[in-house]
Amino acid sequence: MSRRFERGYGILFGIHAGGLIRLIGLMLMIVTPLLILSRIGLNPLYSFLVSLFYILTSLILALITMRMTGVGSFKMHYTTVLVVMIESIIIDSAMSIIEGKLVIMAGALASLAPLSLMVSLLKDPVGSRSTVSYLTDLALLLTIVIIIQLPVYLIIGTLTHDSISIPRVLLLDSILFVVSILIMLSMIIIHKVKGTLYYLKMFGAFIYTMITGDGSFMEFHLLRSSKDAEVKIHVVHVTGDNGNDSFIVVPYVHAGPVSHVGGADLVPILVKVARSMRTRLVYLHGVGGHEADPASYDDTMIIVNSIKEAMVKLRSSNHSEVIKAKPIMRVESGDIRLLVLPIANGKNLVLVSRLRKSMDDIPTYVYNKVAEELGNEVNRLIIIDSQNSFSSDNSWSDDDVRDLINGLRRVLNTPDVEGELRLRIVHIPRSKVPGSFMEIGDNGVFVLTLAFNGASSVLVVIDGNNIKPDLANEIRRRLGEMGYLAEVVTTDNHQYTGFFGKVGYHVVGDWVNQSELIRLILNAVNNPEAPVVKVSYAEVSSRVRVVGIDGFYGMVKAASSAVSLTPILASLLFLAPIALSVIATYLIL
């Protein structure tokens, strides 16, 4: 997913953006009437009445749209209404100055399309309603505005003794009514021609999900293009860590796409499973990009149940104190950095990081190329997407794939060594990390101190969706000074990704207290030598429906097309109403 796509969500629906819109809207409704009435020669005292009218109208429209959709908070609906009111005030002011008389809410009649579109999308998150129903919603809102508007003209006319021609006002309203209908119809036609209408409706399901926390409608759309996939899951059981019982789980699946939808609840659910079993669970992000997102909650639970069954069986299986595996080592190949950690007999974790590009997902097609080159030998390695460097470029070129293959081949060509595995797993709850709200997920932070065959390493696992490179580099540097080969990874948890008010996402380090996080991590490794542990390993699989390459990248392609339409749609929704309203008012009033 492009960074522009993710950050664009934040601009549209961020908490701070909404607060700014409400502030600007209220200020304009209070200040503008005073300026305009003075300009056209009316008593400024009447500005209080006009301001009150604008404010009451905005409140009524917010309550009506909230009633029409049945979802969302008043604050959310009021923010959207104020976008329309801001444009309406601009149009009304321009027309009042041109005509030399007060014009009220004519601008709203010409600019209700964005508000009406939001109402229509939220009323129908499945996307089954016809174009006519979209126009019907708009016609209803237009009628309500006219009903509110006319009494105000009569009141102002009576107080100012200024004759206002109601027939002319009705004629103007009728023309602007038609203009709004044509604007909405034109917008729908443009989306149909560009092939993005379906994705516009899916965006409605997305907004619905973010508001209500109900991902079923978004999943309805995802399932339409989903495909069956066999998901590989690696599970390691660790005992003997000072009496602690722990599991390391690596599913080759992507915990997304967005909060409340599909696999986004995978990590939080697994945390609950671990607590119910009175154990600790270290989750690591394996192979798979958004094409490997479980398409529904039901598919997520299939994966969860497979993991739980494996955990139960491993507890009663044979455990090894002495293992034979690749030694602890670091390998660099082109833009690829690998940290190799022995974790079970014949099994190594291989943590994949990037030196220049953003480390953000190892897509399925990349892994398939790796498996094709390396054959069955690749099954000895548990490949981890470190998800530890957030920047603009997260692409995989042919050279990048070749670098990954060459690096893994060097790992496989390294002889196995035999020895005791020492491992200490320390958990830092999210509540201990200041500023972690909506940035670090339910699983908090795990610090794994590992020793094998004379070498030591530290793996820091943060339950988040990527991390700022400077923070990750500083943690690695500080741990390196203590004599450890260190790596920092995040889980790519989408628990909060897309959450309303924080759409897009905040990577670890945006809000969190970085110095306190580093202090907690360093304290976790400032302990006596890690104890010898016993481990057992199992590989299981689950057959589930995933979003698929066509489904996810189809959405991204459609979204990109929609972004390219922004100048046209912005002109249609904002510039056209202003121009047409001014022209119509000049000709009629």
GROMACS .gro file of C-alpha atoms in nm, residues 36 40 42 92-93 95-104 162-165 168 589:
model
   21
   36ILE     CA    1  -2.141   4.107   0.518
   40ILE     CA    2  -2.449   4.572   0.219
   42LEU     CA    3  -2.798   4.649   0.688
   92ASP     CA    4  -2.371   3.336   0.034
   93SER     CA    5  -2.119   3.610   0.110
   95MET     CA    6  -2.374   3.656  -0.372
   96SER     CA    7  -2.477   3.905  -0.101
   97ILE     CA    8  -2.199   4.146  -0.203
   98ILE     CA    9  -2.281   4.112  -0.575
   99GLU     CA   10  -2.655   4.163  -0.525
  100GLY     CA   11  -2.632   4.418  -0.243
  101LYS     CA   12  -2.889   4.223  -0.043
  102LEU     CA   13  -2.880   3.934   0.204
  103VAL     CA   14  -2.861   3.586   0.052
  104ILE     CA   15  -2.894   3.295   0.295
  162ASP     CA   16  -3.686   4.512   0.273
  163SER     CA   17  -3.908   4.348   0.012
  164ILE     CA   18  -3.769   4.005  -0.068
  165SER     CA   19  -3.936   3.833  -0.362
  168ARG     CA   20  -3.761   3.469  -0.705
  589LEU     CA   21  -3.220   3.806  -0.791
   0.00000   0.00000   0.00000
